[in-house]
Coordinates of C-alpha atoms in Angstrom, one line a residue:
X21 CA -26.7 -11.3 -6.9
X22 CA -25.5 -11.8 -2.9
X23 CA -26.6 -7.9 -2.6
X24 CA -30.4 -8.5 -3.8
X25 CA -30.5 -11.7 -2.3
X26 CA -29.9 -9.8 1.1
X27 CA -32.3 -6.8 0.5
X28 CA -35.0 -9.3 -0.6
X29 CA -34.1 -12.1 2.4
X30 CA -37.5 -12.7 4.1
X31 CA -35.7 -13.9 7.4
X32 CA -33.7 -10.3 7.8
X33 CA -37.5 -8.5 6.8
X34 CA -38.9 -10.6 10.0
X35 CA -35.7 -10.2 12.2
X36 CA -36.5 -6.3 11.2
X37 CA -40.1 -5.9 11.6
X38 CA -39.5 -8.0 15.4
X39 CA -37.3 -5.2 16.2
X40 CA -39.7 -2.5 15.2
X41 CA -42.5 -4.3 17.1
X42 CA -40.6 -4.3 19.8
X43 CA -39.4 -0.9 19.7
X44 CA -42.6 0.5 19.3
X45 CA -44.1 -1.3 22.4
X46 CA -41.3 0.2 24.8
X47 CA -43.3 3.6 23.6
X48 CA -46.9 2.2 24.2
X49 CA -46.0 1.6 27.4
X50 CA -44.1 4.3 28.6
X51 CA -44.3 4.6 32.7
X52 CA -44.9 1.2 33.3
X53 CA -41.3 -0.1 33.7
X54 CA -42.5 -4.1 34.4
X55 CA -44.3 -4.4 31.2
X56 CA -41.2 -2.9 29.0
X57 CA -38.7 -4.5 30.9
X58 CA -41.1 -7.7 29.9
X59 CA -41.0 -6.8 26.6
X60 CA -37.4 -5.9 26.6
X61 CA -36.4 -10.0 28.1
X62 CA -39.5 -11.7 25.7
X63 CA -38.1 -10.2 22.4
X64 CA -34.3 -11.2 23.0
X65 CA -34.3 -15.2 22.4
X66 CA -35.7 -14.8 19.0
X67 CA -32.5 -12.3 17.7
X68 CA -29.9 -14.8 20.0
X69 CA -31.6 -17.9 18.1
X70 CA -31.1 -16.1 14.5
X71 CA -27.3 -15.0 15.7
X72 CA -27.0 -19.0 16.6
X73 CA -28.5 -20.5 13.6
X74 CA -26.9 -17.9 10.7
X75 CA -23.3 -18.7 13.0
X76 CA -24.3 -22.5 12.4
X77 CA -25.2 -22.3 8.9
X78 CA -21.7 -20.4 8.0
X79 CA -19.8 -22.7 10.4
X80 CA -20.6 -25.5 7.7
X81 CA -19.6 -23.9 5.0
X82 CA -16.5 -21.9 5.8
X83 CA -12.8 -23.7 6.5
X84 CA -9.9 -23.6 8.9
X85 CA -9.4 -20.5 10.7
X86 CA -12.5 -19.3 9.6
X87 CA -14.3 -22.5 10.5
X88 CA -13.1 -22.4 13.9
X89 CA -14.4 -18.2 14.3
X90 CA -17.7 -19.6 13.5
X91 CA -17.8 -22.5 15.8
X92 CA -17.3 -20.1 18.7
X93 CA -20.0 -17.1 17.0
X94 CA -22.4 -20.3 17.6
X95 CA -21.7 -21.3 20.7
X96 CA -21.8 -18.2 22.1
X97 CA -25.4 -17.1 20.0
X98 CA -26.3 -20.8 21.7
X99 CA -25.5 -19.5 25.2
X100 CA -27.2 -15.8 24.8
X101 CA -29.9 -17.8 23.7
X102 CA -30.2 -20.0 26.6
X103 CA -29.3 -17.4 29.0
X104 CA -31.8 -14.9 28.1
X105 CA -34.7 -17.7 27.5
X106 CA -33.7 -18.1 31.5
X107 CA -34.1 -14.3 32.0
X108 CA -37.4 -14.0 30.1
X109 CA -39.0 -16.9 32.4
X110 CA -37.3 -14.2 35.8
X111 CA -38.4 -11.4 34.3
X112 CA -42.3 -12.3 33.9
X113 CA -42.2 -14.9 37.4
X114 CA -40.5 -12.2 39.6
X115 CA -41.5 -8.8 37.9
X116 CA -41.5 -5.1 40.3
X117 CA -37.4 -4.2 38.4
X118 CA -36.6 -1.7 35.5
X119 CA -33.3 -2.7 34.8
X120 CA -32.0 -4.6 31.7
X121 CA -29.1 -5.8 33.9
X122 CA -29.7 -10.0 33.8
X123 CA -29.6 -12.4 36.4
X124 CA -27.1 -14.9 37.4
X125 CA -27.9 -17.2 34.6
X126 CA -28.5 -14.9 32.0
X127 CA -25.0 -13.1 33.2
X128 CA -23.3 -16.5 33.1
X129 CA -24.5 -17.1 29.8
X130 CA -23.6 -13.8 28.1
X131 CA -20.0 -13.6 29.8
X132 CA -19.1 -16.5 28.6
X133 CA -20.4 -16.0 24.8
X134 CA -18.7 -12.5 25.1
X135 CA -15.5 -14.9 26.0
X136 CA -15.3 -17.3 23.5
X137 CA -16.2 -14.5 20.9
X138 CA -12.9 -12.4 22.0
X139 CA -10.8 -15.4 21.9
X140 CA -12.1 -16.5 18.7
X141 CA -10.9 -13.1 17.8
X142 CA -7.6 -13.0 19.2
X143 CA -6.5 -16.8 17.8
X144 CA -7.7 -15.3 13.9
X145 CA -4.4 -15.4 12.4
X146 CA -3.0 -12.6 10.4
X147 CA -2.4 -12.2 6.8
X148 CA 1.2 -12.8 6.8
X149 CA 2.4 -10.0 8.2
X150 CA 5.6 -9.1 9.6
X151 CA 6.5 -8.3 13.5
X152 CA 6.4 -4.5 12.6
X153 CA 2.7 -4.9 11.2
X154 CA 1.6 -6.5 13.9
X155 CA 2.8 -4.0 16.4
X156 CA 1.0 -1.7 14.8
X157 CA -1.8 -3.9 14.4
X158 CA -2.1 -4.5 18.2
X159 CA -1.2 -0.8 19.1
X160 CA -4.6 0.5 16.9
X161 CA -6.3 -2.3 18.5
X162 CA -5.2 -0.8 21.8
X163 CA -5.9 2.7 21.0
X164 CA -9.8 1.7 20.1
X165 CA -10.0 -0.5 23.2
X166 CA -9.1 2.1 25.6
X167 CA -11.2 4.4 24.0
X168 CA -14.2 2.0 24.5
X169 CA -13.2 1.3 28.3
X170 CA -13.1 5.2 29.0
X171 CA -17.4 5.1 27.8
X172 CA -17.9 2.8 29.8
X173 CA -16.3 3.2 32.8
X174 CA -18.2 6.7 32.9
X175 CA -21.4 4.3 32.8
X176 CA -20.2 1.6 34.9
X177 CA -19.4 4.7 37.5
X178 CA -23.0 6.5 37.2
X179 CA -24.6 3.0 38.0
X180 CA -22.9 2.5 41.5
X181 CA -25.9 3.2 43.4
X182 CA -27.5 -0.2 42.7
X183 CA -25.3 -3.3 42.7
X184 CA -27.8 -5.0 40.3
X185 CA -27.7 -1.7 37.9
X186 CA -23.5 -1.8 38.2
X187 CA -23.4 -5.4 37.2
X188 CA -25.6 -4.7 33.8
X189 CA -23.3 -1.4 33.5
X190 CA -20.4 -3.4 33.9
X191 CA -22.3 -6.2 31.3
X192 CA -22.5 -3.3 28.8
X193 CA -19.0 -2.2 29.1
X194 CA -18.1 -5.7 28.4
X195 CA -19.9 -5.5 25.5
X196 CA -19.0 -2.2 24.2
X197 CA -15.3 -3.7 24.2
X198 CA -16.0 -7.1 22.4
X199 CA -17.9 -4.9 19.5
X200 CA -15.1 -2.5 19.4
X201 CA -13.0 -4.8 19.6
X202 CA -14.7 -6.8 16.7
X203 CA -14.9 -3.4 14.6
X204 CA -11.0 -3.0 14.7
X205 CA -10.4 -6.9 14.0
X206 CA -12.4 -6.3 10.8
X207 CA -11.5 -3.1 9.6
X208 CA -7.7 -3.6 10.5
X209 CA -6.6 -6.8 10.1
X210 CA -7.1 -7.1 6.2
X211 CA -7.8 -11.5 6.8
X212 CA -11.5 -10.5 8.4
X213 CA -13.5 -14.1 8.9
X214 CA -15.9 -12.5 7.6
X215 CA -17.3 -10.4 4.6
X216 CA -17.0 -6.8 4.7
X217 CA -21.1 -6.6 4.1
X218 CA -21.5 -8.4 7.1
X219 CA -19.0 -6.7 9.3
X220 CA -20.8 -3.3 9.5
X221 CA -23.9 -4.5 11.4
X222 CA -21.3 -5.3 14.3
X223 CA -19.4 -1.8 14.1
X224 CA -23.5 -0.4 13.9
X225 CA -23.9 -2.3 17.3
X226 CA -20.3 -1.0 18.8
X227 CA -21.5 2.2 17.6
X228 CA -25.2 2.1 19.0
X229 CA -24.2 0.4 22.3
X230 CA -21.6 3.8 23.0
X231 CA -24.2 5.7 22.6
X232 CA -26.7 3.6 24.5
X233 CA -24.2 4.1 27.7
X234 CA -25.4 7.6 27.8
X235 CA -28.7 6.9 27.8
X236 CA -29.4 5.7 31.2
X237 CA -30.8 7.7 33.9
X238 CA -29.7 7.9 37.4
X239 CA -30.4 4.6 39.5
X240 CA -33.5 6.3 41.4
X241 CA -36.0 6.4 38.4
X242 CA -36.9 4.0 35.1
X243 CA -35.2 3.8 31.6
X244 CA -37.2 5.7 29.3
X245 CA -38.5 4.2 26.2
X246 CA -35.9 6.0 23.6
X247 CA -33.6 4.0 26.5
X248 CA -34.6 0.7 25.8
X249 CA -34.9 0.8 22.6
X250 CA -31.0 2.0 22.1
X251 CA -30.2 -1.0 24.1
X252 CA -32.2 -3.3 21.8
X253 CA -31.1 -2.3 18.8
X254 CA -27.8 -3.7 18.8
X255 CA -29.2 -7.3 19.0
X256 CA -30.5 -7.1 15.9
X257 CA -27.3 -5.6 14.5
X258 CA -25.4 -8.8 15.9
X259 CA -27.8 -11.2 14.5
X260 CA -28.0 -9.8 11.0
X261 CA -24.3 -9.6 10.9
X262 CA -24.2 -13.4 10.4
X263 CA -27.2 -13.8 8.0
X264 CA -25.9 -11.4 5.6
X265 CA -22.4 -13.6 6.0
X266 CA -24.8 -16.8 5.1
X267 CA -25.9 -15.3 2.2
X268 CA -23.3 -13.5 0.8
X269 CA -21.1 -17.1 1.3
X270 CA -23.7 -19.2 -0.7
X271 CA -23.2 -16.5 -3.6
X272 CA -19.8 -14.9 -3.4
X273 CA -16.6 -17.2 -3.8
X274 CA -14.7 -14.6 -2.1
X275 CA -16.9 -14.2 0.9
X276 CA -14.3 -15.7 3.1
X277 CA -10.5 -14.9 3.1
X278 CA -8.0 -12.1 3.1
X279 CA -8.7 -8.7 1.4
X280 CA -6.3 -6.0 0.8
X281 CA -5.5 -4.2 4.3
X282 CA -5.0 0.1 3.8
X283 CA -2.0 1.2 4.6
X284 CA -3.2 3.7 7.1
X285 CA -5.9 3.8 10.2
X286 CA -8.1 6.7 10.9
X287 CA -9.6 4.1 14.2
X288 CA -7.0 5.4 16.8
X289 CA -8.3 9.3 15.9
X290 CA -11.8 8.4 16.3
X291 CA -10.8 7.2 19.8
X292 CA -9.4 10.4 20.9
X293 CA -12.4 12.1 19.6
X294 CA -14.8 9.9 21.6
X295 CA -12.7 10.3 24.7
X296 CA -12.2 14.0 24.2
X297 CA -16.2 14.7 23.7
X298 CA -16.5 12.3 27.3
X299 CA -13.8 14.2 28.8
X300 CA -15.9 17.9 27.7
X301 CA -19.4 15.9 29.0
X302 CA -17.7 15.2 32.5
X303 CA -16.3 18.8 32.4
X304 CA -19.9 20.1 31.7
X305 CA -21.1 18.5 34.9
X306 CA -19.7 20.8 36.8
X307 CA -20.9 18.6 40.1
X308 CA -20.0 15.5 39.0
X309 CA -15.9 16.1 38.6
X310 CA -15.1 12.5 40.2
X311 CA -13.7 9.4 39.1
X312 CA -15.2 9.7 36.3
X313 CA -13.6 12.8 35.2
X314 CA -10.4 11.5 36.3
X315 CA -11.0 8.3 34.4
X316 CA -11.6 10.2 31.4
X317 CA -8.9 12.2 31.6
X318 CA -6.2 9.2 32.7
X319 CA -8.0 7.3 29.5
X320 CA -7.1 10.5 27.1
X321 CA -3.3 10.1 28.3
X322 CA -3.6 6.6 27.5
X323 CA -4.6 6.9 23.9
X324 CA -2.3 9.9 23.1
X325 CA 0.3 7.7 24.0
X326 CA -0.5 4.6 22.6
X327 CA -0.9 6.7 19.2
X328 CA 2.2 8.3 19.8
X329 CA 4.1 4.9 19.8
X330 CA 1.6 4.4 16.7
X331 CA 3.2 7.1 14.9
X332 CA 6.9 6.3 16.3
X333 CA 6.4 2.8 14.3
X334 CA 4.9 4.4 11.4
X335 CA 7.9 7.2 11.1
X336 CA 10.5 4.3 11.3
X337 CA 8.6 2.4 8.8
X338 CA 8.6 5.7 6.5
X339 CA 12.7 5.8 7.3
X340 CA 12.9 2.1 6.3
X341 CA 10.8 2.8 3.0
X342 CA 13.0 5.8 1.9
X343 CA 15.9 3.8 2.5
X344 CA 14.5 1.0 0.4
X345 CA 13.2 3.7 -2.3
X346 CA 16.6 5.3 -2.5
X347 CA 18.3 2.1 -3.1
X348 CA 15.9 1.7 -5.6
X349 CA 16.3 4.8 -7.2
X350 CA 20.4 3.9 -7.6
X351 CA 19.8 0.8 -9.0
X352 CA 17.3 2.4 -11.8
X353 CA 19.8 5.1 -12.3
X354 CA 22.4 2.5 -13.0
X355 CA 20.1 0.7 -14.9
X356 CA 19.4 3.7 -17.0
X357 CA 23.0 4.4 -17.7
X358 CA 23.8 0.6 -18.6
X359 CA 20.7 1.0 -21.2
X360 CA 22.3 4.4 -22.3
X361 CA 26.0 2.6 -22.8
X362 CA 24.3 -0.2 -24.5
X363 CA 22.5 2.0 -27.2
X364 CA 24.9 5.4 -27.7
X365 CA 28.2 3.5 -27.2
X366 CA 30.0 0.9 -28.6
X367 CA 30.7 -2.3 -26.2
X368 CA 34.5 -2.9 -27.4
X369 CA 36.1 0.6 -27.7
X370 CA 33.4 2.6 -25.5
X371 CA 33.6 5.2 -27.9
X372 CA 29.9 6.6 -29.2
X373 CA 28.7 4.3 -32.0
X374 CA 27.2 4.9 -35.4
X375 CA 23.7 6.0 -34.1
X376 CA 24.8 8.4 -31.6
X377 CA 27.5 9.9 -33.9
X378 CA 25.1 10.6 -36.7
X379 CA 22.8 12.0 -34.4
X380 CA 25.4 14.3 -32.7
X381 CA 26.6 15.6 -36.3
X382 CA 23.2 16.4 -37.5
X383 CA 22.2 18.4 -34.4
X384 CA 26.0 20.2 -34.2
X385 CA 25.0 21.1 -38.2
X386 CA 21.9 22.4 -37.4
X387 CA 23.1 26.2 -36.8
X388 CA 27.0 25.5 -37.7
X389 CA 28.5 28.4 -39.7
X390 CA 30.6 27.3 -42.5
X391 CA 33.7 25.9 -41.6
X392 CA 33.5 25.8 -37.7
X393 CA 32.6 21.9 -38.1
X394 CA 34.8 19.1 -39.5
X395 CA 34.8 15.3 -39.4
X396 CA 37.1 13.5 -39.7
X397 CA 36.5 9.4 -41.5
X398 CA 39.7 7.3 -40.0
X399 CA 40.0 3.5 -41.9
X400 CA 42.8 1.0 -40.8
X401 CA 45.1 0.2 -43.2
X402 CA 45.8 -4.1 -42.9
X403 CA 43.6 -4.6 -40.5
X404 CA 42.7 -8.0 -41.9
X405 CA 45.6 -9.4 -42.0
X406 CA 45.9 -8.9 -38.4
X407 CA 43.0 -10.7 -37.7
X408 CA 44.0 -13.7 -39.8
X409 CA 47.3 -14.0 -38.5
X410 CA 47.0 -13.5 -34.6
X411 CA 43.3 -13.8 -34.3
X412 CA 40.3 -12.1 -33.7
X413 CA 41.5 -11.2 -29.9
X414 CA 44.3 -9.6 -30.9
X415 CA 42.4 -7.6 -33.8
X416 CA 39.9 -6.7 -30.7
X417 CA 42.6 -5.7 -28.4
X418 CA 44.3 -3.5 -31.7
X419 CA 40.5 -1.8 -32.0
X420 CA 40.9 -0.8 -28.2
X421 CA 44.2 0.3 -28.3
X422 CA 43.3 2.3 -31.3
X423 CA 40.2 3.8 -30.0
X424 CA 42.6 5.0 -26.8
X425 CA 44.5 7.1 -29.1
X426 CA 41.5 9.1 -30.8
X427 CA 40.4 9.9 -27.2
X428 CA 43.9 11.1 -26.5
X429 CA 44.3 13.3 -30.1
X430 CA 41.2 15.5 -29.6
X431 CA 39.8 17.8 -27.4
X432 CA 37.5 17.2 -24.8
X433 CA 34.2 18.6 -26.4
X434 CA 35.1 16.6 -29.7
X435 CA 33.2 13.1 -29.9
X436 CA 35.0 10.3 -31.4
X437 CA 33.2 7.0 -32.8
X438 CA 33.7 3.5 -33.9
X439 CA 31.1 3.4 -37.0
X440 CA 31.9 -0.6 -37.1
X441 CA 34.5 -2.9 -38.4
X442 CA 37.6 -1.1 -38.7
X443 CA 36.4 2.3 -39.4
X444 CA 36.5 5.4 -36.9
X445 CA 35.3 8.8 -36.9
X446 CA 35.1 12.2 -34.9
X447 CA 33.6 14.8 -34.7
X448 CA 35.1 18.4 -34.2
X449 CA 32.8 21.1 -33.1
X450 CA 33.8 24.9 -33.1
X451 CA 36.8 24.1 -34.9
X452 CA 38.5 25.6 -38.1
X453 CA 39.8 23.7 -40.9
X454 CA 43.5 24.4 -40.0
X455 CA 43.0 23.0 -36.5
X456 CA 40.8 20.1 -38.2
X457 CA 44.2 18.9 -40.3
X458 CA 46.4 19.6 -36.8
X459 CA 43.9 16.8 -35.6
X460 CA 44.1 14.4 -38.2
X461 CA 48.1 14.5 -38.1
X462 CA 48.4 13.9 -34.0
X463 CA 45.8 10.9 -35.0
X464 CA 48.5 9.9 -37.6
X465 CA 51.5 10.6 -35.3
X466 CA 49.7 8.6 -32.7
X467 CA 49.5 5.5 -34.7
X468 CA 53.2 5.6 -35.0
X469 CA 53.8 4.3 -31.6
X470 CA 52.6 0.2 -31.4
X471 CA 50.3 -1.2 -29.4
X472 CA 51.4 -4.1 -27.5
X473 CA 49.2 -7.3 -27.9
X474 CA 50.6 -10.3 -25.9
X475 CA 53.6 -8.8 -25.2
X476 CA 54.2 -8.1 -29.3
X477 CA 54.3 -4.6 -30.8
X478 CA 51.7 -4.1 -33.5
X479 CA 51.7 -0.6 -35.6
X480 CA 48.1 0.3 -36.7
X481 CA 48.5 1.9 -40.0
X482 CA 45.2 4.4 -40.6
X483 CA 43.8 6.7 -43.5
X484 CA 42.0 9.6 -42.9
X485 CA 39.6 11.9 -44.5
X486 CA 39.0 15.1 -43.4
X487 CA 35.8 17.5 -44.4
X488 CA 34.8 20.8 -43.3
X489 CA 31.0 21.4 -43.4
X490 CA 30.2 23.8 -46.0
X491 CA 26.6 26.3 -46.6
X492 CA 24.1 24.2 -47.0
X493 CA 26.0 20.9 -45.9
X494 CA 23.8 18.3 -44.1
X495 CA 24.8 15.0 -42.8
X496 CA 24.8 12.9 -45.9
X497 CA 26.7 15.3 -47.8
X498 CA 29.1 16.1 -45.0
X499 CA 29.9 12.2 -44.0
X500 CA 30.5 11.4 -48.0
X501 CA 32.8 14.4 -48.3
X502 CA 34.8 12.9 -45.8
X503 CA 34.6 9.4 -46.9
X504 CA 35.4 10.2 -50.0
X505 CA 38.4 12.1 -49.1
X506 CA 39.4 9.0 -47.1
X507 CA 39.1 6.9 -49.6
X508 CA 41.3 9.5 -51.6
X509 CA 43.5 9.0 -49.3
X510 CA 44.0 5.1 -49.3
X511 CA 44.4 5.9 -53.2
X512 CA 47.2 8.3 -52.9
X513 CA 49.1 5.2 -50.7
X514 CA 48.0 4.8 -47.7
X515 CA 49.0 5.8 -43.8
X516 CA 48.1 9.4 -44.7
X517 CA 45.2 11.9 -45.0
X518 CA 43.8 14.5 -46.8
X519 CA 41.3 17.3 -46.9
X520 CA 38.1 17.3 -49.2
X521 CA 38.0 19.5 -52.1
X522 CA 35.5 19.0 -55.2
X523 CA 38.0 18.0 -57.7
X524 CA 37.8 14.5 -55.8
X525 CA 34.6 13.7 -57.1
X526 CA 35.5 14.2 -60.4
X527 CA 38.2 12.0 -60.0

């Protein structure tokens, strides 16, 4: 709605049209330099007065910092106003000049405007940033600023001939730094006072008042019409600027405040290619290699190294940020292997749990020849009545202890588990079934020696089933071979094993 309301607004149509008037009568009456510079003066106050009066309107709407940016936009679109009201009464009273370049008043006015409008720019607080950012911040502001002073000071130079000519040169340059200024405080700072919409028409007058620099002619003839007219332009840019910011506040809640700032600038390589293209102009002029040249070319050293120190900041930012992503990294590694240990492993014994070991059998069995595989199913014998008579602590504690003597019977590629309770397992990969039974009597032999639980010996007392996979075995039929083989063995009196054969599950 904000976006139609400011392609439909009647006041921008007139403020539009006034310009186009105006532009078309510095062509009507080419070659009579009173009459345009006339025309030039008479069609100013009526932009200035729409710069004061949109300032005004936002000024009562907006807050705080905000607030306080448009109390200063109105003063200073009150004092253009004023001042170049003065210089249109001059201008038609006195008359024989061509220049642009005010009078006392008018200057008086227009510096001081141009003043309050930087400061109001350079007390704008930042969007919480830290010290870094604001180095940065400062150094691309730099960069743009030194880029603008380089333009001008090629102007201001070309214009020595005429002291009135030099103080409008030096009037423009002023200008041409407060709108680059102003284009690097909204592009940059990410907490513009003002809406993005409404920011452009000022970088379109920083933009169209470096051009305009150019445009003049040497001090011994008039400013043609395409002349004036660049230098026109940009008050219509500076007044629309703050009616599109009136509108766009009475519709958009998020007119004002602070807006996501891009990591990055592109503003500091724009300078260098401004300055560059003066430095080649200056080189063109092959009778003109002055202080202007050497301006140029002391401006070009300038911005290289304020972009160098840009870059400097930006590569120990980058160092920071791998640091912080590396650290990062190790604590998601971590992370991952705590989440791993949590779901494959089992908290007391840190042997591989029920899940995992299943999963590990039926991938082993996948292309397992017959016989190479063998797990064994391990069941304490009186476990429960250690539990009842020292506690569950001490049954815990006997679960580690027992859990460290599977991981010292078997190999290293063999996987032992805690399937829950009491009951173990492992798993034997590439293994026959003579080696299987070697393993299932160091488990045994193992058990012989007590674990010591508060300073008491305990003996844990196991069963053990063993079963070698066999064509066609999968994981259910594997697992109840052995479990019923250990259960075989509990029957046959306990603290023993024994191998599965067929005639079990008959019995």
């Amino acid at each position: 709605m904000g976006n139609g309301s400011i392609r439909h607004d009647p006041v921008l149509a007139v403020a539009t049209a006034w310009t186009l008037l105006g532009t078309a009568l510095f062509f009507v009456l080419q070659g009579h330099s009173d009459a345009q510079v006339n025309v030039y003066w008479a069609f100013q106050p009526p932009l200035d007065l729409l710069l004061a009066y949109s300032s005004w309107r936002v000024f009562r709407i907006a807050t705080g910092a905000t607030r306080r940016f448009w109390r200063f936009m109105t003063i200073a679109g009150t004092l253009f106003t004023a001042g170049d009201t003065v210089q249109v009464v001059q201008s038609f009273w006195e008359g024989g000049q061509w220049s642009t370049a005010g009078g006392t008043v008018q200057s008086t006015c227009f510096g001081i405007g141009i003043g309050l409008i930087v400061i109001g720019m350079l007390i704008h607080p930042h969007a919480g940033r830290s010290g870094k950012d604001r180095l940065a911040f400062w150094l691309d502001s730099a960069t743009v600023l030194v880029g603008g002073a380089v333009v001008a000071w090629c102007f201001a130079i070309n214009s020595e001939d005429s002291r009135a000519n030099l103080i409008g040169a030096l009037a423009g340059a002023a200008l041409v730094l407060t709108s680059a200024f102003a284009a690097v405080k909204m592009i940059l700072s990410g907490n513009a006072p003002m809406h993005r919409n409404a920011a452009i028409p000022l970088i379109l007058a920083a933009v169209v008042n470096a051009g305009g620099l150019f445009a003049a002619p040497e001090a011994d003839g008039s400013l043609p019409a395409y002349a004036y007219a660049i230098r026109f332009l940009p008050s219509l840019f500076i007044a629309v600027g703050p009616r599109v910011q009136e509108i766009l506040a009475q519709f958009d809640e998020s007119a004002f405040g602070s807006r996501r700032r891009k990591p990055y600038s592109l503003l500091p390589y724009g300078s260098i290619a401004v300055v560059f293209s003066a430095l080649l102009i200056m080189l063109s002029q092959h009778d003109q290699k002055d202080a202007r040249l050497w301006g140029t070319v002391g401006g070009l050293g300038v911005i290289v190294g304020l972009v160098v120190a840009r870059q400097l900041l930006a590569f120990h930012d980058n160092k920071t940020l791998i640091g912080q992503l590396d650290t990062t990294l190790s604590e998601l590694r971590e992370h991952e292997t705590r989440l791993r240990q949590q779901a494959l492993f089992d908290d007391l014994t840190g042997l591989a749990n029920r899940t995992h070991f299943r999963e590990e059998v039926d991938a082993v069995l996948a292309d397992a020849e017959p016989g190479t595989v063998s797990v064994l199913l391990i069941d304490l014998d009186g476990f429960k009545g250690v539990n009842d008579t020292l506690g569950h602590a001490a049954g815990d504690a006997l679960l580690a202890g027992v859990a460290d003597k599977l991981r010292a019977s078997v190999r290293a590629e063999d996987l032992p588990a805690r399937l829950g309770g009491d009951e173990f397992a492992v798993l034997l990969r590439g293994c026959d079934t003579r080696d299987a039974d070697r393993t299932a009597q160091r488990i045994l032999q193992a058990m012989t020696v007590p674990i010591m639980i508060d300073g008491s010996p305990v003996c844990a007392n196991a069963s053990i089933g063993v079963a070698s996979c066999e064509a066609d075995d999968d994981l259910r039929t594997l697992l109840h071979a052995a479990d019923t083989a250990m259960y075989a063995a509990k029957h046959d009196g306990k603290g023993t094993w024994m191998r599965y054969d067929h005639s079990m599950l008959t019995a």
